[in-house]
PDB file of C-alpha atoms in Angstrom:
ATOM      1  CA  MET A   1       0.000   0.000   0.000  1.00 60.00           C
ATOM      2  CA  ASN A   2       1.361   3.425  -0.972  1.00 68.00           C
ATOM      3  CA  ARG A   3       1.510   5.797   1.987  1.00 76.00           C
ATOM      4  CA  ARG A   4      -1.342   8.289   1.904  1.00 85.00           C
ATOM      5  CA  ALA A   5      -0.666  11.755   3.266  1.00 88.00           C
ATOM      6  CA  ASP A   6      -4.273  12.322   4.342  1.00 92.00           C
ATOM      7  CA  ILE A   7      -4.176   9.172   6.477  1.00 94.00           C
ATOM      8  CA  ASP A   8      -0.886  10.261   8.064  1.00 93.00           C
ATOM      9  CA  ARG A   9      -2.402  13.645   8.901  1.00 94.00           C
ATOM     10  CA  ALA A  10      -5.526  11.980  10.281  1.00 95.00           C
ATOM     11  CA  LYS A  11      -3.382   9.691  12.455  1.00 95.00           C
ATOM     12  CA  GLY A  12      -1.445  12.746  13.647  1.00 94.00           C
ATOM     13  CA  LEU A  13      -4.687  14.429  14.686  1.00 94.00           C
ATOM     14  CA  ALA A  14      -5.943  11.246  16.340  1.00 95.00           C
ATOM     15  CA  ILE A  15      -2.779  10.630  18.361  1.00 95.00           C
ATOM     16  CA  SER A  16      -2.764  14.273  19.511  1.00 95.00           C
ATOM     17  CA  LEU A  17      -6.258  13.743  20.890  1.00 95.00           C
ATOM     18  CA  VAL A  18      -5.135  10.540  22.617  1.00 94.00           C
ATOM     19  CA  VAL A  19      -2.315  12.404  24.350  1.00 95.00           C
ATOM     20  CA  PHE A  20      -4.724  15.185  25.365  1.00 94.00           C
ATOM     21  CA  GLY A  21      -6.927  12.581  27.028  1.00 90.00           C
ATOM     22  CA  HIS A  22      -3.961  11.081  28.886  1.00 90.00           C
ATOM     23  CA  ILE A  23      -2.889  14.336  30.556  1.00 91.00           C
ATOM     24  CA  VAL A  24      -5.087  13.451  33.535  1.00 86.00           C
ATOM     25  CA  ALA A  25      -5.129   9.755  34.384  1.00 73.00           C
ATOM     26  CA  ARG A  26      -7.323   9.562  37.473  1.00 70.00           C
ATOM     27  CA  GLN A  27      -8.209  12.534  39.697  1.00 77.00           C
ATOM     28  CA  ASP A  28      -9.034  15.803  37.958  1.00 82.00           C
ATOM     29  CA  PRO A  29      -7.268  18.978  39.066  1.00 86.00           C
ATOM     30  CA  ALA A  30      -9.338  21.116  41.418  1.00 85.00           C
ATOM     31  CA  HIS A  31     -11.055  24.286  40.219  1.00 88.00           C
ATOM     32  CA  VAL A  32     -10.552  23.416  36.532  1.00 87.00           C
ATOM     33  CA  LEU A  33     -13.784  23.180  34.554  1.00 87.00           C
ATOM     34  CA  TRP A  34     -12.668  23.382  30.934  1.00 90.00           C
ATOM     35  CA  TYR A  35     -10.483  20.274  30.792  1.00 90.00           C
ATOM     36  CA  PRO A  36     -13.024  17.711  32.114  1.00 89.00           C
ATOM     37  CA  ALA A  37     -15.625  19.093  29.671  1.00 89.00           C
ATOM     38  CA  LEU A  38     -13.290  18.879  26.682  1.00 91.00           C
ATOM     39  CA  ARG A  39     -11.984  15.470  27.716  1.00 90.00           C
ATOM     40  CA  ARG A  40     -15.532  14.130  28.019  1.00 89.00           C
ATOM     41  CA  ALA A  41     -16.223  15.204  24.440  1.00 91.00           C
ATOM     42  CA  VAL A  42     -12.853  13.969  23.143  1.00 93.00           C
ATOM     43  CA  TYR A  43     -13.410  10.558  24.712  1.00 90.00           C
ATOM     44  CA  GLY A  44     -16.658  10.350  22.768  1.00 90.00           C
ATOM     45  CA  PHE A  45     -14.860  10.119  19.418  1.00 94.00           C
ATOM     46  CA  HIS A  46     -11.063   9.951  19.508  1.00 93.00           C
ATOM     47  CA  MET A  47     -10.752   6.150  19.744  1.00 94.00           C
ATOM     48  CA  PRO A  48     -13.630   5.513  17.309  1.00 95.00           C
ATOM     49  CA  PHE A  49     -11.715   7.735  14.883  1.00 97.00           C
ATOM     50  CA  PHE A  50      -8.525   5.765  15.500  1.00 95.00           C
ATOM     51  CA  PHE A  51     -10.307   2.473  14.840  1.00 97.00           C
ATOM     52  CA  TYR A  52     -11.886   3.904  11.700  1.00 98.00           C
ATOM     53  CA  LEU A  53      -8.392   4.735  10.436  1.00 97.00           C
ATOM     54  CA  SER A  54      -7.166   1.272  11.460  1.00 96.00           C
ATOM     55  CA  GLY A  55      -9.974  -0.413   9.541  1.00 97.00           C
ATOM     56  CA  LEU A  56      -9.313   1.813   6.547  1.00 97.00           C
ATOM     57  CA  VAL A  57      -5.599   0.900   6.518  1.00 96.00           C
ATOM     58  CA  THR A  58      -6.419  -2.786   7.051  1.00 95.00           C
ATOM     59  CA  TRP A  59      -8.549  -2.773   3.908  1.00 96.00           C
ATOM     60  CA  LEU A  60      -6.154  -0.718   1.808  1.00 95.00           C
ATOM     61  CA  ALA A  61      -3.223  -2.952   2.818  1.00 93.00           C
ATOM     62  CA  GLY A  62      -5.136  -6.034   1.676  1.00 92.00           C
ATOM     63  CA  HIS A  63      -5.117  -7.749   5.075  1.00 93.00           C
ATOM     64  CA  ALA A  64      -8.911  -8.062   5.233  1.00 93.00           C
ATOM     65  CA  GLY A  65      -9.021 -10.281   2.162  1.00 92.00           C
ATOM     66  CA  THR A  66      -6.205 -12.616   3.219  1.00 93.00           C
ATOM     67  CA  PRO A  67      -7.090 -16.149   1.977  1.00 93.00           C
ATOM     68  CA  PRO A  68      -7.177 -19.071   4.445  1.00 93.00           C
ATOM     69  CA  ALA A  69      -3.708 -20.251   3.428  1.00 94.00           C
ATOM     70  CA  GLY A  70      -2.331 -16.879   4.530  1.00 95.00           C
ATOM     71  CA  TRP A  71      -4.067 -16.712   7.907  1.00 94.00           C
ATOM     72  CA  PRO A  72      -1.194 -18.219   9.964  1.00 94.00           C
ATOM     73  CA  GLY A  73       1.238 -15.755   8.403  1.00 95.00           C
ATOM     74  CA  LEU A  74      -1.146 -12.861   9.009  1.00 95.00           C
ATOM     75  CA  ILE A  75      -1.581 -13.835  12.658  1.00 95.00           C
ATOM     76  CA  ARG A  76       2.183 -14.054  13.143  1.00 95.00           C
ATOM     77  CA  ALA A  77       2.704 -10.693  11.440  1.00 94.00           C
ATOM     78  CA  ARG A  78      -0.030  -9.003  13.465  1.00 94.00           C
ATOM     79  CA  ALA A  79       1.356 -10.509  16.681  1.00 94.00           C
ATOM     80  CA  ARG A  80       4.832  -9.163  15.905  1.00 92.00           C
ATOM     81  CA  ARG A  81       3.390  -5.774  15.063  1.00 92.00           C
ATOM     82  CA  LEU A  82       0.941  -5.467  17.968  1.00 94.00           C
ATOM     83  CA  LEU A  83       1.311  -8.080  20.705  1.00 94.00           C
ATOM     84  CA  ILE A  84       5.084  -7.958  21.096  1.00 93.00           C
ATOM     85  CA  PRO A  85       5.062  -4.159  21.626  1.00 92.00           C
ATOM     86  CA  PHE A  86       2.088  -4.663  23.959  1.00 93.00           C
ATOM     87  CA  ALA A  87       3.993  -7.202  26.079  1.00 92.00           C
ATOM     88  CA  VAL A  88       7.260  -5.247  26.124  1.00 91.00           C
ATOM     89  CA  MET A  89       5.580  -1.989  27.070  1.00 88.00           C
ATOM     90  CA  ALA A  90       3.318  -3.639  29.669  1.00 90.00           C
ATOM     91  CA  PHE A  91       6.440  -4.936  31.431  1.00 92.00           C
ATOM     92  CA  THR A  92       8.253  -1.624  31.032  1.00 89.00           C
ATOM     93  CA  ILE A  93       5.380   0.485  32.385  1.00 88.00           C
ATOM     94  CA  THR A  94       4.628  -1.865  35.282  1.00 89.00           C
ATOM     95  CA  ALA A  95       8.266  -2.145  36.364  1.00 88.00           C
ATOM     96  CA  GLY A  96       8.816   1.565  35.780  1.00 85.00           C
ATOM     97  CA  LYS A  97       5.872   2.538  37.956  1.00 87.00           C
ATOM     98  CA  LEU A  98       7.075   0.292  40.761  1.00 85.00           C
ATOM     99  CA  ALA A  99      10.489   1.947  40.651  1.00 84.00           C
ATOM    100  CA  ALA A 100       9.280   5.527  40.190  1.00 80.00           C
ATOM    101  CA  ALA A 101       6.657   5.300  42.957  1.00 78.00           C
ATOM    102  CA  ARG A 102       9.501   5.379  45.495  1.00 79.00           C
ATOM    103  CA  PHE A 103      10.462   8.894  44.461  1.00 76.00           C
ATOM    104  CA  ILE A 104       7.583  10.703  42.733  1.00 77.00           C
ATOM    105  CA  HIS A 105       3.811  10.609  42.374  1.00 74.00           C
ATOM    106  CA  VAL A 106       2.636   7.762  40.095  1.00 74.00           C
ATOM    107  CA  ASP A 107      -0.893   7.325  38.740  1.00 72.00           C
ATOM    108  CA  ASN A 108      -2.428   3.872  39.199  1.00 74.00           C
ATOM    109  CA  PRO A 109       0.657   2.135  40.672  1.00 79.00           C
ATOM    110  CA  PRO A 110       0.702  -1.707  40.597  1.00 82.00           C
ATOM    111  CA  GLN A 111       0.783  -3.731  43.791  1.00 81.00           C
ATOM    112  CA  GLY A 112       3.600  -5.851  42.396  1.00 82.00           C
ATOM    113  CA  LEU A 113       5.249  -6.858  39.141  1.00 86.00           C
ATOM    114  CA  LEU A 114       3.522 -10.202  38.601  1.00 87.00           C
ATOM    115  CA  GLY A 115       0.163  -8.919  39.836  1.00 85.00           C
ATOM    116  CA  GLY A 116       0.396  -5.870  37.603  1.00 83.00           C
ATOM    117  CA  LEU A 117       1.226  -7.987  34.553  1.00 86.00           C
ATOM    118  CA  ALA A 118      -1.610 -10.403  35.329  1.00 87.00           C
ATOM    119  CA  ASP A 119      -4.038  -7.500  35.597  1.00 87.00           C
ATOM    120  CA  THR A 120      -2.826  -6.219  32.226  1.00 87.00           C
ATOM    121  CA  ILE A 121      -4.257  -9.354  30.602  1.00 88.00           C
ATOM    122  CA  TRP A 122      -7.070 -10.587  32.810  1.00 89.00           C
ATOM    123  CA  HIS A 123      -8.311  -7.459  34.612  1.00 87.00           C
ATOM    124  CA  PRO A 124      -7.603  -4.622  32.129  1.00 86.00           C
ATOM    125  CA  LEU A 125      -9.424  -1.947  34.109  1.00 83.00           C
ATOM    126  CA  ALA A 126      -7.062  -2.569  37.030  1.00 84.00           C
ATOM    127  CA  SER A 127      -4.000  -2.701  34.785  1.00 86.00           C
ATOM    128  CA  PRO A 128      -1.149  -0.271  35.444  1.00 85.00           C
ATOM    129  CA  ALA A 129      -0.711  -0.221  31.649  1.00 84.00           C
ATOM    130  CA  TYR A 130      -4.344   0.045  30.586  1.00 87.00           C
ATOM    131  CA  SER A 131      -3.423   2.691  28.005  1.00 84.00           C
ATOM    132  CA  LEU A 132      -2.085  -0.143  25.807  1.00 90.00           C
ATOM    133  CA  TRP A 133      -5.538  -1.667  25.291  1.00 92.00           C
ATOM    134  CA  TYR A 134      -5.809  -0.398  21.703  1.00 94.00           C
ATOM    135  CA  LEU A 135      -3.042  -2.783  20.572  1.00 95.00           C
ATOM    136  CA  ALA A 136      -4.799  -5.855  21.980  1.00 94.00           C
ATOM    137  CA  VAL A 137      -8.163  -4.867  20.514  1.00 96.00           C
ATOM    138  CA  LEU A 138      -6.686  -4.055  17.112  1.00 96.00           C
ATOM    139  CA  PHE A 139      -4.996  -7.463  17.040  1.00 97.00           C
ATOM    140  CA  LEU A 140      -8.300  -9.237  17.737  1.00 96.00           C
ATOM    141  CA  LEU A 141     -10.197  -7.239  15.119  1.00 97.00           C
ATOM    142  CA  SER A 142      -7.537  -7.456  12.436  1.00 96.00           C
ATOM    143  CA  VAL A 143      -7.215 -11.252  12.666  1.00 96.00           C
ATOM    144  CA  ALA A 144     -10.976 -11.798  12.993  1.00 96.00           C
ATOM    145  CA  THR A 145     -11.798  -9.768   9.864  1.00 97.00           C
ATOM    146  CA  PRO A 146     -10.445 -12.164   7.182  1.00 96.00           C
ATOM    147  CA  LEU A 147     -12.055 -15.116   8.967  1.00 96.00           C
ATOM    148  CA  LEU A 148     -15.437 -13.390   9.056  1.00 96.00           C
ATOM    149  CA  LEU A 149     -15.092 -12.143   5.484  1.00 95.00           C
ATOM    150  CA  ALA A 150     -14.376 -15.685   4.289  1.00 95.00           C
ATOM    151  CA  ALA A 151     -17.325 -17.024   6.293  1.00 94.00           C
ATOM    152  CA  CYS A 152     -19.532 -14.371   4.643  1.00 94.00           C
ATOM    153  CA  ARG A 153     -18.276 -15.405   1.167  1.00 93.00           C
ATOM    154  CA  GLY A 154     -16.370 -12.201   0.609  1.00 91.00           C
ATOM    155  CA  ARG A 155     -19.312  -9.910   1.337  1.00 95.00           C
ATOM    156  CA  LEU A 156     -18.332  -7.042   3.582  1.00 95.00           C
ATOM    157  CA  TRP A 157     -21.748  -5.832   4.703  1.00 95.00           C
ATOM    158  CA  PRO A 158     -22.529  -8.939   6.847  1.00 95.00           C
ATOM    159  CA  VAL A 159     -19.142  -8.506   8.570  1.00 96.00           C
ATOM    160  CA  ILE A 160     -20.010  -4.892   9.396  1.00 96.00           C
ATOM    161  CA  CYS A 161     -23.407  -6.012  10.711  1.00 95.00           C
ATOM    162  CA  ILE A 162     -21.689  -8.551  12.962  1.00 95.00           C
ATOM    163  CA  PHE A 163     -19.321  -5.872  14.267  1.00 96.00           C
ATOM    164  CA  ALA A 164     -22.256  -3.518  14.851  1.00 94.00           C
ATOM    165  CA  ALA A 165     -24.141  -6.235  16.756  1.00 94.00           C
ATOM    166  CA  PHE A 166     -21.329  -6.396  19.303  1.00 91.00           C
ATOM    167  CA  GLN A 167     -22.514  -2.992  20.532  1.00 87.00           C
ATOM    168  CA  PHE A 168     -25.543  -4.750  22.007  1.00 86.00           C
ATOM    169  CA  ILE A 169     -23.836  -7.889  23.367  1.00 88.00           C
ATOM    170  CA  PRO A 170     -22.428  -7.677  26.915  1.00 88.00           C
ATOM    171  CA  LEU A 171     -18.915  -9.110  26.767  1.00 91.00           C
ATOM    172  CA  PRO A 172     -16.524  -9.767  29.689  1.00 90.00           C
ATOM    173  CA  TRP A 173     -13.673  -7.367  30.332  1.00 88.00           C
ATOM    174  CA  HIS A 174     -11.172 -10.212  30.430  1.00 89.00           C
ATOM    175  CA  LEU A 175      -8.719 -10.327  27.497  1.00 88.00           C
ATOM    176  CA  TYR A 176     -10.090  -6.962  26.276  1.00 92.00           C
ATOM    177  CA  LEU A 177     -13.229  -8.570  24.860  1.00 93.00           C
ATOM    178  CA  ALA A 178     -15.516  -5.796  26.105  1.00 93.00           C
ATOM    179  CA  GLU A 179     -13.386  -3.122  24.437  1.00 94.00           C
ATOM    180  CA  THR A 180     -13.258  -5.197  21.259  1.00 95.00           C
ATOM    181  CA  GLY A 181     -17.030  -5.337  21.110  1.00 93.00           C
ATOM    182  CA  ARG A 182     -17.338  -1.639  21.886  1.00 94.00           C
ATOM    183  CA  TYR A 183     -15.056  -0.500  19.038  1.00 96.00           C
ATOM    184  CA  ALA A 184     -15.657  -3.167  16.370  1.00 96.00           C
ATOM    185  CA  LEU A 185     -18.314  -1.017  14.670  1.00 96.00           C
ATOM    186  CA  PHE A 186     -15.834   1.769  13.974  1.00 97.00           C
ATOM    187  CA  PHE A 187     -13.222  -0.634  12.642  1.00 98.00           C
ATOM    188  CA  GLY A 188     -15.930  -1.981  10.342  1.00 97.00           C
ATOM    189  CA  ALA A 189     -16.753   1.558   9.190  1.00 97.00           C
ATOM    190  CA  GLY A 190     -13.097   1.972   8.232  1.00 97.00           C
ATOM    191  CA  LEU A 191     -13.225  -1.263   6.252  1.00 97.00           C
ATOM    192  CA  ALA A 192     -16.277   0.062   4.397  1.00 97.00           C
ATOM    193  CA  ALA A 193     -14.525   3.371   3.676  1.00 97.00           C
ATOM    194  CA  GLY A 194     -11.559   1.480   2.261  1.00 96.00           C
ATOM    195  CA  ALA A 195     -13.813  -0.671   0.105  1.00 96.00           C
ATOM    196  CA  LEU A 196     -15.587   2.414  -1.283  1.00 96.00           C
ATOM    197  CA  GLY A 197     -12.263   4.020  -2.194  1.00 94.00           C
ATOM    198  CA  ASP A 198     -12.546   7.198  -4.238  1.00 94.00           C
ATOM    199  CA  ARG A 199     -16.318   7.222  -3.832  1.00 96.00           C
ATOM    200  CA  TRP A 200     -15.848   7.690  -0.091  1.00 96.00           C
ATOM    201  CA  THR A 201     -13.175  10.372  -0.271  1.00 95.00           C
ATOM    202  CA  GLY A 202     -15.110  12.178  -3.001  1.00 95.00           C
ATOM    203  CA  TRP A 203     -18.249  12.170  -0.867  1.00 97.00           C
ATOM    204  CA  ILE A 204     -16.561  13.501   2.281  1.00 96.00           C
ATOM    205  CA  ASP A 205     -14.795  16.174   0.218  1.00 95.00           C
ATOM    206  CA  ARG A 206     -18.058  17.355  -1.337  1.00 95.00           C
ATOM    207  CA  TRP A 207     -19.937  17.400   1.963  1.00 96.00           C
ATOM    208  CA  ARG A 208     -17.039  18.641   4.068  1.00 94.00           C
ATOM    209  CA  TRP A 209     -18.724  21.645   5.663  1.00 95.00           C
ATOM    210  CA  PRO A 210     -22.033  19.999   6.637  1.00 96.00           C
ATOM    211  CA  LEU A 211     -20.123  17.027   8.060  1.00 97.00           C
ATOM    212  CA  ILE A 212     -17.835  19.281  10.111  1.00 96.00           C
ATOM    213  CA  ALA A 213     -20.788  21.374  11.279  1.00 97.00           C
ATOM    214  CA  ALA A 214     -22.647  18.270  12.461  1.00 96.00           C
ATOM    215  CA  PHE A 215     -19.565  17.053  14.330  1.00 96.00           C
ATOM    216  CA  VAL A 216     -18.902  20.435  15.973  1.00 95.00           C
ATOM    217  CA  THR A 217     -22.538  20.587  17.097  1.00 94.00           C
ATOM    218  CA  GLY A 218     -22.301  17.141  18.674  1.00 92.00           C
ATOM    219  CA  PHE A 219     -18.952  17.956  20.258  1.00 93.00           C
ATOM    220  CA  ALA A 220     -20.319  21.137  21.835  1.00 92.00           C
ATOM    221  CA  PHE A 221     -23.394  19.318  23.131  1.00 90.00           C
ATOM    222  CA  VAL A 222     -21.343  16.586  24.801  1.00 90.00           C
ATOM    223  CA  ALA A 223     -18.802  19.061  26.204  1.00 89.00           C
ATOM    224  CA  LEU A 224     -21.499  21.277  27.697  1.00 87.00           C
ATOM    225  CA  ASP A 225     -23.910  18.612  28.920  1.00 78.00           C
ATOM    226  CA  GLY A 226     -22.485  15.220  28.048  1.00 64.00           C
ATOM    227  CA  ASN A 227     -23.811  13.402  31.075  1.00 69.00           C
ATOM    228  CA  VAL A 228     -27.266  13.407  29.500  1.00 69.00           C
ATOM    229  CA  LEU A 229     -26.146  10.603  27.170  1.00 75.00           C
ATOM    230  CA  PRO A 230     -24.810   7.223  28.357  1.00 82.00           C
ATOM    231  CA  PHE A 231     -21.197   6.652  27.329  1.00 81.00           C
ATOM    232  CA  ASN A 232     -21.940   3.975  24.710  1.00 84.00           C
ATOM    233  CA  LEU A 233     -24.577   6.137  23.032  1.00 85.00           C
ATOM    234  CA  ARG A 234     -22.211   9.106  23.135  1.00 87.00           C
ATOM    235  CA  LEU A 235     -19.532   6.921  21.570  1.00 89.00           C
ATOM    236  CA  VAL A 236     -21.734   5.775  18.687  1.00 91.00           C
ATOM    237  CA  THR A 237     -23.307   9.123  17.835  1.00 91.00           C
ATOM    238  CA  LEU A 238     -20.254  11.332  18.193  1.00 93.00           C
ATOM    239  CA  GLY A 239     -17.876   8.646  16.944  1.00 94.00           C
ATOM    240  CA  LEU A 240     -19.766   8.021  13.706  1.00 94.00           C
ATOM    241  CA  THR A 241     -20.108  11.761  13.164  1.00 96.00           C
ATOM    242  CA  ALA A 242     -16.398  12.372  13.726  1.00 96.00           C
ATOM    243  CA  MET A 243     -15.110   9.812  11.227  1.00 96.00           C
ATOM    244  CA  PRO A 244     -16.107  11.534   7.975  1.00 97.00           C
ATOM    245  CA  ALA A 245     -15.807  15.033   9.448  1.00 97.00           C
ATOM    246  CA  LEU A 246     -12.247  14.707  10.731  1.00 96.00           C
ATOM    247  CA  HIS A 247     -11.089  12.780   7.686  1.00 96.00           C
ATOM    248  CA  ALA A 248     -12.537  15.518   5.496  1.00 95.00           C
ATOM    249  CA  LEU A 249     -10.895  18.154   7.693  1.00 94.00           C
ATOM    250  CA  VAL A 250      -7.367  16.810   7.182  1.00 93.00           C
ATOM    251  CA  ARG A 251      -8.023  16.643   3.421  1.00 90.00           C
ATOM    252  CA  PHE A 252      -8.865  20.345   3.343  1.00 85.00           C
ATOM    253  CA  PRO A 253      -6.464  22.255   1.068  1.00 77.00           C
ATOM    254  CA  CYS A 254      -5.111  24.455   3.874  1.00 73.00           C
ATOM    255  CA  LEU A 255      -4.035  21.308   5.761  1.00 67.00           C
ATOM    256  CA  SER A 256      -2.677  19.445   2.746  1.00 62.00           C
ATOM    257  CA  SER A 257       0.833  20.632   3.601  1.00 62.00           C
ATOM    258  CA  ALA A 258       0.519  20.343   7.389  1.00 69.00           C
ATOM    259  CA  ARG A 259       3.874  18.742   8.127  1.00 84.00           C
ATOM    260  CA  THR A 260       3.364  18.674  11.889  1.00 88.00           C
ATOM    261  CA  LEU A 261       0.275  16.466  11.694  1.00 90.00           C
ATOM    262  CA  ALA A 262       1.868  14.227   9.068  1.00 90.00           C
ATOM    263  CA  THR A 263       5.013  13.819  11.175  1.00 92.00           C
ATOM    264  CA  LEU A 264       3.011  12.964  14.287  1.00 93.00           C
ATOM    265  CA  GLY A 265       1.042  10.487  12.192  1.00 93.00           C
ATOM    266  CA  ARG A 266       4.186   8.720  11.051  1.00 93.00           C
ATOM    267  CA  TYR A 267       5.289   8.441  14.687  1.00 94.00           C
ATOM    268  CA  SER A 268       1.812   7.555  15.974  1.00 94.00           C
ATOM    269  CA  LEU A 269       2.719   4.044  17.196  1.00 92.00           C
ATOM    270  CA  MET A 270       5.786   5.342  19.004  1.00 93.00           C
ATOM    271  CA  ILE A 271       3.760   8.126  20.613  1.00 95.00           C
ATOM    272  CA  TYR A 272       1.013   5.702  21.553  1.00 92.00           C
ATOM    273  CA  LEU A 273       3.480   3.347  23.244  1.00 91.00           C
ATOM    274  CA  PHE A 274       5.467   5.929  25.190  1.00 92.00           C
ATOM    275  CA  ASN A 275       3.264   8.987  25.718  1.00 93.00           C
ATOM    276  CA  THR A 276       1.999   7.951  29.149  1.00 88.00           C
ATOM    277  CA  ILE A 277       5.566   7.328  30.339  1.00 88.00           C
ATOM    278  CA  PHE A 278       6.715  10.806  29.338  1.00 94.00           C
ATOM    279  CA  ILE A 279       3.530  12.406  30.661  1.00 92.00           C
ATOM    280  CA  GLY A 280       3.928  10.540  33.954  1.00 88.00           C
ATOM    281  CA  LEU A 281       7.562  11.558  34.346  1.00 88.00           C
ATOM    282  CA  ALA A 282       6.837  15.188  33.519  1.00 91.00           C
ATOM    283  CA  LYS A 283       3.849  15.245  35.854  1.00 88.00           C
ATOM    284  CA  GLY A 284       5.770  13.661  38.721  1.00 86.00           C
ATOM    285  CA  LEU A 285       8.623  16.139  38.410  1.00 88.00           C
ATOM    286  CA  LEU A 286       6.329  19.142  38.081  1.00 88.00           C
ATOM    287  CA  LEU A 287       4.311  18.130  41.129  1.00 85.00           C
ATOM    288  CA  LEU A 288       7.507  18.190  43.161  1.00 86.00           C
ATOM    289  CA  ALA A 289       7.779  21.910  42.385  1.00 83.00           C
ATOM    290  CA  THR A 290       4.187  23.136  42.133  1.00 82.00           C
ATOM    291  CA  GLY A 291       0.539  22.129  42.144  1.00 80.00           C
ATOM    292  CA  TRP A 292      -1.652  21.804  39.084  1.00 85.00           C
ATOM    293  CA  ASN A 293      -4.933  23.120  40.470  1.00 86.00           C
ATOM    294  CA  GLY A 294      -6.753  26.205  39.261  1.00 86.00           C
ATOM    295  CA  THR A 295      -4.825  28.600  37.057  1.00 86.00           C
ATOM    296  CA  HIS A 296      -1.677  26.454  37.305  1.00 85.00           C
ATOM    297  CA  PHE A 297      -3.239  23.738  35.173  1.00 87.00           C
ATOM    298  CA  LEU A 298      -3.114  25.446  31.760  1.00 91.00           C
ATOM    299  CA  PRO A 299       0.718  25.740  31.599  1.00 88.00           C
ATOM    300  CA  PHE A 300       0.911  22.357  33.341  1.00 89.00           C
ATOM    301  CA  ALA A 301      -1.222  20.843  30.570  1.00 90.00           C
ATOM    302  CA  ALA A 302       0.901  22.474  27.854  1.00 93.00           C
ATOM    303  CA  VAL A 303       4.057  20.897  29.305  1.00 94.00           C
ATOM    304  CA  LEU A 304       2.398  17.481  29.595  1.00 94.00           C
ATOM    305  CA  MET A 305       1.128  17.656  25.998  1.00 95.00           C
ATOM    306  CA  SER A 306       4.592  18.571  24.777  1.00 95.00           C
ATOM    307  CA  ALA A 307       6.159  15.761  26.788  1.00 96.00           C
ATOM    308  CA  GLY A 308       3.638  13.203  25.518  1.00 96.00           C
ATOM    309  CA  LEU A 309       4.027  14.167  21.866  1.00 96.00           C
ATOM    310  CA  LEU A 310       7.670  15.180  21.547  1.00 95.00           C
ATOM    311  CA  GLY A 311       9.303  12.872  24.089  1.00 95.00           C
ATOM    312  CA  PRO A 312       8.559   9.676  22.133  1.00 95.00           C
ATOM    313  CA  VAL A 313       9.677  11.279  18.851  1.00 95.00           C
ATOM    314  CA  VAL A 314      13.001  12.328  20.358  1.00 94.00           C
ATOM    315  CA  LEU A 315      13.454   8.881  21.915  1.00 94.00           C
ATOM    316  CA  LYS A 316      12.800   7.226  18.559  1.00 94.00           C
ATOM    317  CA  ARG A 317      15.202   9.441  16.642  1.00 93.00           C
ATOM    318  CA  ALA A 318      17.972   9.616  19.233  1.00 92.00           C
ATOM    319  CA  VAL A 319      17.951   6.089  20.665  1.00 92.00           C
ATOM    320  CA  LEU A 320      15.676   3.458  19.167  1.00 91.00           C
ATOM    321  CA  ARG A 321      16.727   3.940  15.557  1.00 91.00           C
ATOM    322  CA  SER A 322      20.200   2.725  16.498  1.00 90.00           C
ATOM    323  CA  VAL A 323      18.759  -0.554  17.862  1.00 88.00           C
ATOM    324  CA  PRO A 324      17.309  -2.436  14.856  1.00 88.00           C
ATOM    325  CA  VAL A 325      14.954  -4.714  16.798  1.00 87.00           C
ATOM    326  CA  LEU A 326      13.469  -1.795  18.750  1.00 83.00           C
ATOM    327  CA  ASP A 327      13.347   0.375  15.642  1.00 83.00           C
ATOM    328  CA  ARG A 328      11.300  -2.263  13.790  1.00 86.00           C
ATOM    329  CA  MET A 329       9.011  -2.822  16.771  1.00 84.00           C
ATOM    330  CA  THR A 330       8.122   0.859  17.029  1.00 84.00           C
ATOM    331  CA  GLU A 331       7.972   1.743  13.313  1.00 82.00           C
TER     332      GLU A 331
END
């Protein structure tokens, strides 16, 4: 698959939103109203948008149509790409939190190394590395898609219906099954966008402004009074609205040369893997010097955003590129 600049820019936007959501892990800063409102709205669409892009890339790369003879190879390739980084980073974050908790504030510290690693797989919501859940869910969806497509005789629409049905099926949290069911619909929407090809991109380009207006309206509603809607309903309505709107936004001519978004998109896996580490370190050090409540939070947030976005990029360029195995794992 040839690299598409609009997808890189979309991934850059998506990973920036992920980092914004990770600035505050547990307890909100006191006397700060704007961040919880924005985060509530961002959490209504940023991961659906990421899964839409993942489904789109899965289709464009040809993985969805992998024939049965290629399934073992696909599973091995997806495991190398997703599960190995998941396992390495789960160990790194868990061990790192245990060590750092002796000196600085740490969000969601594990009780022990083995217990923390066990929680990462079997009790994700208690995991010290819960932020890695996207990798596990993407693995499950990406290997399930060719199996389902073959079972449906190559017809995509029944696969999308199956993914949509998971929204209504209560699944256990173990092994990230609940998150898989929650986000399968958006992955399926990305598959459909990939299958439509130029018809999809032509449609979102033509209807750019109405799509963006609908998304902005939904975003404002959730930010101002989001508790009216249950989280799953918020996720579906705002998530489905965001997918065409944000994809159309990054295809807008004024953003067609946006190098910052494209660069962040190319480093999106690296940022995803390491952003919480850099945010946690920056937060712990800053809290030694000052609080983050009230008016202190805005500059605090700017530093944490910078750490979460730029720290992983610097680490990749300065260190990991000189270690081939780590360079490949984080590419």
